[in-house]
Amino acid sequence: MSFLLNGSPLLLSEISWLTIGEKLNSSTSMYRDIWYPAGPLASSIYYFLNLIFGKSQTALWITSTLFVIFQAVIFNLILNAVGALRDRSVLPALFYFLFATLFFDFNTLFPVLLGTTFLLIALFLIFQQLRNDLKEEHMLYSGVFIGIAALFSIQLGLFFFFAFLSYLFFGVLNLRKFLLLIVGFAFPFLIAWTYYFLKNGSSEFVTYYVLSFVNYKKTIYGSLQLYILILLTPAIMMLFSFFIIANSSRYVNFQYNLIKSMLLWIIFGVFSLALSNNLTPSSTFIFVPALAFFASHMFSLIRHKVFSESFFAGTIIFILGISFIFSSKASMSNKTWNINSMVASPLQSPFDGIKGKKVLVLGKFPEMYINNTLATPYLDWQLAEKRFDNLNNFENISGIYRDFLRDSPDFIVDKSNLAEKIFAKIPSLGAAYKKVDEGLYEKVQPINSIY
């Protein structure tokens, strides 16, 4: 709705994802040639979208919508298949899709959304185990799907502990099953590590992705007031759900176990926010399955039809209203919400005249990659900054020089006042680039391969 009425603001994260897809289509490898803490499977999705549609924000939004529809249908089928609700219903799909529109950045193709698809498959296997204690192979498969989800977004790996505690408290867990869960979870990571080992980038995969939450300082986009308002309606609905479920006697023990298991989902969803590198409103998407689960229970238990329909209509109006209001230009410019911190700003002179070039940005200025391509691996400045911080270190200097030789930029945009220091340490780079404006350097001759 907000996309159709207010248009789609270009997010800073979208620029990075589009740039990753473009760069991977030039015979490069993630982490070795692109320093950015996106999951290898998420990066592969961006690669294929760029291969088919080019550098298209619309492709991200349309693909995201298809994923949400698919997830809503799958979630509905899961709950009906395991008998999670008192009666079979389409409410889970309806609420899933509704909560997936909480904020306008829910509508883009972010890694948590992609990974949640595989978490839902793991959730189905867990529910099946809790219901029937089926074959032990299901323990292995649930671990595998959680591991796959973690290769889209590393914080989703925390849901390994969600599975473990669900089996421990509400199912039957022994040492053999626990080991199967661990092996299943580790298997996708082993495959990914082997792939990057063959690409000479296994250490970068571990450093820039697997351990990114250790090496990365969390960036929070949006204000605390924004997050409170976004989650206000879901929080109220959760409280109503807890009250109604607690006073209901219509459930069997298995269904109560599923309810408790989804409470664990919420807890680990909170932990995943703490572990995320960049906290945006879309990070809260991980709560959507739990919200849809409890909302479906609540509305299936309300006996008074008028109250049920009124509350449902009010929920729809409020959520769609929030999504529409926050995507408006007035809200984006409102400092109270700080939405502008996640939205790309228009380029100003002289940077707006640079198009179709290979660019390196020294600092945080991803807008330069909207109409240009990334040169060198330094897409995420937090990861690259450690190499540029100590220019007295020979390994850092030689690494910078090697990256320039392999993929030299046509322009250097210097937002950190580092270019002259680099040129002083590497004279052949200083001879190749000429300052054309404040903070802007243009390549005027090939880089001398002699240091």
XYZ file of C-alpha atoms in Angstrom:
451
model
C 0.000 0.000 0.000
C 2.701 2.496 1.011
C 4.719 1.471 -2.041
C 1.822 2.228 -4.398
C 0.716 5.508 -2.789
C 3.960 7.115 -1.615
C 6.507 5.504 -3.895
C 9.564 3.606 -2.745
C 12.421 5.517 -1.090
C 15.799 4.061 -1.942
C 17.340 2.618 1.212
C 21.068 2.704 1.940
C 20.996 -1.046 2.502
C 19.343 -1.549 -0.897
C 22.229 0.295 -2.552
C 24.649 -2.139 -0.930
C 22.617 -5.203 -1.977
C 22.303 -3.960 -5.560
C 26.029 -3.201 -5.618
C 26.806 -6.718 -4.358
C 24.712 -8.264 -7.128
C 26.401 -6.087 -9.743
C 29.902 -6.802 -8.452
C 29.313 -10.578 -8.275
C 28.307 -10.495 -11.935
C 31.838 -9.377 -12.833
C 33.441 -12.735 -11.932
C 34.221 -11.871 -8.327
C 33.749 -13.734 -5.063
C 31.951 -12.583 -1.932
C 34.156 -11.644 1.053
C 37.416 -11.975 -0.887
C 36.407 -9.324 -3.436
C 33.476 -7.704 -1.570
C 33.799 -6.800 2.082
C 30.261 -6.739 3.390
C 28.511 -8.742 6.172
C 25.693 -10.117 4.006
C 25.104 -13.870 3.989
C 26.455 -15.935 1.083
C 22.978 -17.176 0.136
C 21.477 -13.667 0.325
C 24.334 -12.437 -1.867
C 23.554 -15.209 -4.352
C 19.946 -14.014 -4.574
C 21.159 -10.472 -5.292
C 23.520 -11.900 -7.912
C 20.722 -13.710 -9.767
C 18.395 -10.696 -9.598
C 21.123 -8.494 -11.061
C 21.801 -11.086 -13.734
C 18.136 -11.052 -14.799
C 16.940 -7.500 -14.045
C 20.091 -5.452 -13.658
C 20.504 -2.920 -10.857
C 16.781 -2.667 -10.122
C 15.187 -1.648 -6.830
C 11.798 -2.674 -8.226
C 13.094 -6.241 -8.633
C 13.918 -6.281 -4.909
C 10.423 -5.113 -3.945
C 8.554 -7.486 -6.270
C 10.676 -10.480 -5.228
C 10.158 -9.559 -1.584
C 6.379 -9.542 -2.068
C 6.525 -12.988 -3.665
C 8.549 -14.312 -0.737
C 6.086 -12.886 1.798
C 3.115 -14.434 -0.023
C 4.927 -17.767 -0.174
C 5.818 -17.599 3.521
C 2.254 -16.702 4.499
C 0.877 -19.692 2.576
C 3.530 -22.045 3.982
C 2.933 -20.800 7.529
C -0.807 -21.352 7.162
C -0.259 -24.875 5.834
C 2.127 -25.657 8.701
C -0.268 -24.640 11.460
C -3.183 -26.471 9.856
C -1.099 -29.582 9.159
C 0.083 -29.986 12.751
C -3.230 -28.949 14.293
C -1.773 -25.937 16.093
C -5.113 -24.108 16.117
C -8.422 -25.274 17.519
C -9.915 -25.278 14.006
C -8.410 -25.152 10.522
C -8.295 -21.563 9.327
C -6.791 -19.054 6.890
C -6.173 -16.616 9.739
C -2.433 -17.428 9.999
C -1.813 -16.470 6.366
C -3.938 -13.346 6.681
C -2.158 -12.138 9.811
C 1.246 -13.095 8.447
C 0.732 -10.919 5.396
C -0.732 -8.128 7.513
C 2.177 -7.985 9.971
C 4.607 -8.173 7.045
C 3.475 -4.643 6.090
C 4.298 -3.020 9.441
C 6.913 -0.676 7.952
C 7.866 0.288 4.419
C 11.310 -1.325 4.631
C 9.577 -4.675 5.245
C 8.743 -4.516 1.532
C 12.311 -4.873 0.289
C 14.411 -8.022 -0.059
C 16.454 -8.045 3.151
C 18.420 -11.112 4.356
C 16.251 -11.778 7.435
C 13.176 -12.084 5.190
C 14.967 -14.566 2.938
C 16.272 -16.620 5.855
C 12.882 -16.733 7.568
C 11.636 -18.902 4.689
C 13.903 -21.728 5.843
C 13.216 -21.079 9.520
C 9.552 -21.789 8.786
C 10.468 -25.158 7.254
C 12.546 -25.922 10.350
C 9.586 -24.826 12.496
C 7.363 -27.362 10.731
C 9.838 -30.160 11.462
C 10.083 -29.075 15.099
C 6.296 -28.985 15.468
C 6.064 -32.443 13.906
C 8.606 -33.758 16.382
C 6.791 -32.182 19.321
C 3.537 -33.721 18.151
C 4.499 -37.250 17.178
C 8.168 -37.783 18.072
C 8.833 -38.882 14.507
C 11.999 -40.247 12.964
C 15.332 -38.990 14.255
C 16.246 -37.751 10.770
C 13.881 -34.841 11.344
C 16.293 -33.567 14.008
C 19.021 -33.535 11.383
C 16.821 -31.794 8.810
C 15.656 -29.103 11.227
C 19.302 -28.327 11.996
C 20.098 -28.176 8.277
C 17.312 -25.675 7.556
C 18.302 -23.450 10.485
C 21.885 -23.567 9.188
C 20.659 -22.548 5.723
C 18.705 -19.662 7.275
C 21.888 -18.546 9.070
C 23.681 -18.374 5.707
C 21.218 -15.658 4.723
C 21.578 -13.691 7.975
C 24.027 -14.779 10.661
C 21.831 -13.750 13.623
C 19.270 -16.361 12.547
C 21.782 -18.941 13.718
C 20.526 -18.207 17.235
C 17.423 -20.214 16.350
C 19.541 -23.327 16.732
C 19.063 -22.742 20.468
C 15.345 -22.190 19.887
C 15.177 -25.669 18.347
C 17.333 -27.194 21.071
C 15.234 -25.759 23.928
C 11.973 -26.646 22.183
C 13.078 -30.275 21.879
C 14.486 -30.262 25.421
C 11.467 -28.779 27.220
C 8.549 -29.907 25.069
C 9.761 -33.004 23.241
C 12.052 -35.962 23.705
C 15.754 -35.139 23.443
C 18.660 -37.506 23.928
C 22.358 -37.256 23.115
C 21.978 -38.886 19.695
C 19.235 -36.458 18.654
C 21.212 -33.514 19.990
C 24.249 -34.525 17.939
C 22.070 -34.879 14.843
C 20.795 -31.336 15.417
C 24.369 -30.014 15.714
C 25.591 -31.895 12.644
C 22.619 -30.664 10.615
C 23.223 -27.062 11.661
C 26.960 -27.215 10.946
C 26.614 -28.915 7.556
C 25.568 -25.815 5.508
C 28.406 -23.817 7.095
C 30.882 -26.564 6.173
C 29.680 -26.493 2.565
C 29.949 -22.680 2.462
C 33.424 -22.712 4.049
C 34.618 -25.333 1.546
C 33.296 -23.250 -1.350
C 35.132 -20.136 -0.187
C 38.243 -22.179 0.602
C 38.345 -23.187 -3.057
C 37.903 -19.482 -3.903
C 40.783 -18.514 -1.567
C 38.390 -16.619 0.658
C 37.618 -18.932 3.578
C 39.292 -16.713 6.195
C 37.427 -13.682 4.881
C 34.156 -15.654 5.018
C 34.742 -16.389 8.694
C 35.962 -12.877 9.563
C 33.539 -10.753 7.565
C 30.441 -12.919 7.929
C 30.486 -15.693 10.532
C 32.195 -13.487 13.127
C 30.827 -10.195 11.840
C 28.837 -9.639 15.043
C 32.190 -9.643 16.899
C 34.090 -7.447 14.437
C 31.224 -5.058 13.734
C 29.956 -2.088 15.713
C 26.165 -2.094 15.661
C 24.541 0.714 13.663
C 20.974 1.620 14.646
C 18.747 3.241 12.019
C 15.669 5.079 13.240
C 14.829 6.355 16.710
C 13.622 4.500 19.793
C 10.225 6.229 19.409
C 9.946 4.783 15.906
C 10.491 1.208 17.091
C 8.039 1.663 19.975
C 5.280 2.919 17.669
C 5.885 0.197 15.073
C 5.645 -2.552 17.676
C 2.811 -0.973 19.677
C -0.085 -2.765 17.982
C 1.678 -6.159 17.908
C 2.517 -5.773 21.611
C -1.100 -4.989 22.515
C -2.304 -7.927 20.460
C 0.211 -10.210 22.151
C -1.058 -9.184 25.602
C -4.658 -9.860 24.554
C -3.593 -13.221 23.131
C -1.838 -14.275 26.327
C -4.877 -13.327 28.397
C -7.355 -15.186 26.162
C -5.168 -18.291 25.774
C -4.488 -18.435 29.533
C -8.235 -18.435 30.217
C -9.058 -21.037 27.591
C -9.459 -24.729 28.292
C -9.905 -25.770 24.672
C -6.337 -26.897 24.050
C -4.637 -30.260 24.409
C -1.137 -30.577 25.876
C 0.497 -30.659 22.448
C -1.057 -27.325 21.485
C 0.070 -25.751 24.756
C 3.595 -26.959 23.969
C 3.463 -25.244 20.581
C 2.324 -22.031 22.258
C 5.245 -22.212 24.702
C 7.593 -22.962 21.827
C 6.484 -19.806 19.999
C 7.147 -17.813 23.156
C 10.726 -19.079 22.863
C 10.694 -17.834 19.256
C 9.948 -14.316 20.521
C 12.743 -14.531 23.098
C 15.312 -15.585 20.521
C 13.927 -12.971 18.144
C 14.903 -10.352 20.736
C 18.362 -11.924 21.049
C 18.739 -11.823 17.267
C 18.118 -8.065 17.300
C 20.953 -7.691 19.795
C 23.223 -9.709 17.496
C 22.344 -7.942 14.221
C 25.023 -5.724 12.681
C 22.636 -3.075 11.361
C 19.418 -2.626 13.297
C 16.564 -1.358 11.131
C 12.778 -1.679 11.452
C 12.973 -4.627 9.037
C 15.093 -6.468 11.630
C 11.880 -6.919 13.628
C 10.445 -9.011 10.771
C 11.627 -12.071 12.683
C 8.645 -11.561 15.026
C 6.089 -11.848 12.194
C 5.579 -15.659 12.458
C 5.063 -15.457 16.231
C 2.718 -12.474 15.922
C 0.663 -14.248 13.259
C 0.598 -17.382 15.418
C -0.743 -15.663 18.548
C -3.097 -13.342 16.658
C -4.660 -16.374 14.962
C -5.170 -18.039 18.320
C -6.708 -14.919 19.789
C -9.239 -14.378 17.014
C -10.139 -18.053 16.860
C -11.035 -17.962 20.560
C -13.028 -14.714 20.683
C -16.679 -15.721 20.902
C -18.312 -12.346 20.341
C -18.434 -11.817 16.596
C -18.939 -8.033 16.763
C -15.976 -7.553 19.071
C -13.816 -9.885 16.983
C -14.590 -8.153 13.691
C -14.217 -4.667 15.169
C -10.855 -5.500 16.696
C -9.707 -7.100 13.456
C -10.746 -4.076 11.384
C -9.030 -1.730 13.832
C -5.831 -3.753 13.609
C -5.820 -3.596 9.815
C -6.462 0.141 9.764
C -3.767 0.871 12.338
C -1.059 -1.273 10.721
C -1.712 -0.044 7.188
C -1.961 3.508 8.528
C 1.415 3.215 10.249
C 2.986 1.812 7.077
C 1.510 4.611 4.945
C 2.318 7.474 7.329
C 5.947 6.506 7.857
C 6.557 6.215 4.120
C 5.392 9.802 3.560
C 7.896 12.600 2.941
C 6.745 14.475 6.047
C 7.572 11.540 8.327
C 10.903 10.905 6.667
C 12.013 14.468 7.295
C 10.776 14.363 10.907
C 13.796 14.224 13.219
C 11.739 12.465 15.914
C 11.654 9.262 13.870
C 15.109 9.620 12.251
C 13.926 7.670 9.198
C 16.271 9.655 6.955
C 19.208 7.801 8.493
C 18.259 4.726 6.448
C 17.261 6.508 3.208
C 19.619 7.554 0.414
C 20.173 11.300 -0.028
C 20.347 13.023 -3.451
C 23.888 13.472 -4.738
C 25.254 16.992 -4.877
C 27.872 18.526 -7.172
C 30.485 17.402 -8.109
C 29.478 13.818 -7.248
C 26.189 13.859 -9.190
C 28.074 14.159 -12.471
C 29.919 10.870 -12.024
C 28.002 8.031 -13.679
C 28.929 4.657 -15.107
C 32.376 4.713 -13.494
C 34.298 2.462 -11.144
C 34.374 4.187 -7.780
C 36.009 3.726 -4.392
C 34.511 5.541 -1.400
C 36.793 6.141 1.575
C 34.127 6.592 4.239
C 30.378 6.176 4.507
C 28.799 7.405 1.272
C 27.030 4.458 -0.426
C 24.974 6.822 -2.597
C 27.981 6.986 -4.954
C 27.267 3.394 -6.000
C 23.735 4.119 -7.256
C 24.944 4.957 -10.767
C 28.466 3.575 -10.486
C 30.165 0.262 -9.792
C 32.331 -0.727 -6.849
C 36.098 -0.828 -7.347
C 38.265 -2.721 -4.818
C 36.566 -4.886 -2.133
C 35.824 -2.023 0.275
C 32.024 -1.801 0.147
C 31.377 -1.689 3.894
C 33.453 1.029 5.518
C 33.321 -0.492 9.002
C 35.100 -3.580 7.734
C 37.475 -1.628 5.460
C 38.333 1.010 8.058
C 40.532 -1.379 10.018
C 42.846 -1.693 7.007
C 43.029 2.078 6.488
C 43.363 3.015 10.164
C 46.987 1.919 10.434
C 48.850 2.968 7.311
C 52.190 2.324 9.027
C 51.470 -1.392 8.870
C 53.161 -2.932 5.839
C 50.517 -5.642 5.481
C 47.756 -3.012 5.292
C 49.637 -0.897 2.758
C 50.525 -3.868 0.574
C 46.896 -5.056 0.734
C 45.610 -1.656 -0.398
C 48.146 -1.515 -3.222
C 47.294 -5.057 -4.336
C 43.564 -4.250 -4.395
C 44.187 -1.107 -6.464
C 46.256 -3.054 -8.982
C 43.610 -5.752 -9.307
C 40.594 -3.439 -9.549
C 41.569 0.212 -9.779
C 38.822 2.866 -9.435
C 38.251 5.635 -11.964
C 37.355 7.957 -9.090
C 38.177 8.027 -5.384
C 35.655 9.771 -3.144
C 37.487 10.675 0.058
C 35.113 11.252 2.976
C 37.719 10.420 5.624
C 40.696 12.540 4.502
C 42.781 9.446 3.841
C 43.673 9.750 0.153
C 46.722 11.984 0.591
C 48.040 9.760 3.387
C 47.661 6.716 1.142
C 49.419 8.494 -1.733
C 52.274 9.437 0.588
C 52.748 5.786 1.514
C 52.239 4.499 -2.053
C 53.726 7.053 -4.491
C 52.635 5.100 -7.574
C 49.001 5.662 -6.533
C 49.676 9.359 -5.951
C 51.070 9.622 -9.480
C 48.004 7.867 -10.952
C 45.352 10.080 -9.324
C 44.756 13.809 -9.518
C 42.609 15.870 -7.160
C 39.765 17.420 -9.171
C 37.621 18.736 -6.320
C 37.398 18.659 -2.551
C 37.356 15.011 -1.544
C 37.382 13.795 -5.161
C 40.280 12.234 -7.088
C 40.293 11.083 -10.712
C 42.536 8.485 -12.284
C 44.692 10.191 -14.916
C 47.146 7.410 -15.778
C 47.611 3.670 -15.223
C 48.973 2.603 -11.864
C 52.644 1.698 -11.955
C 53.041 -1.923 -10.936
C 56.340 -1.034 -9.280
C 55.669 -0.097 -5.674
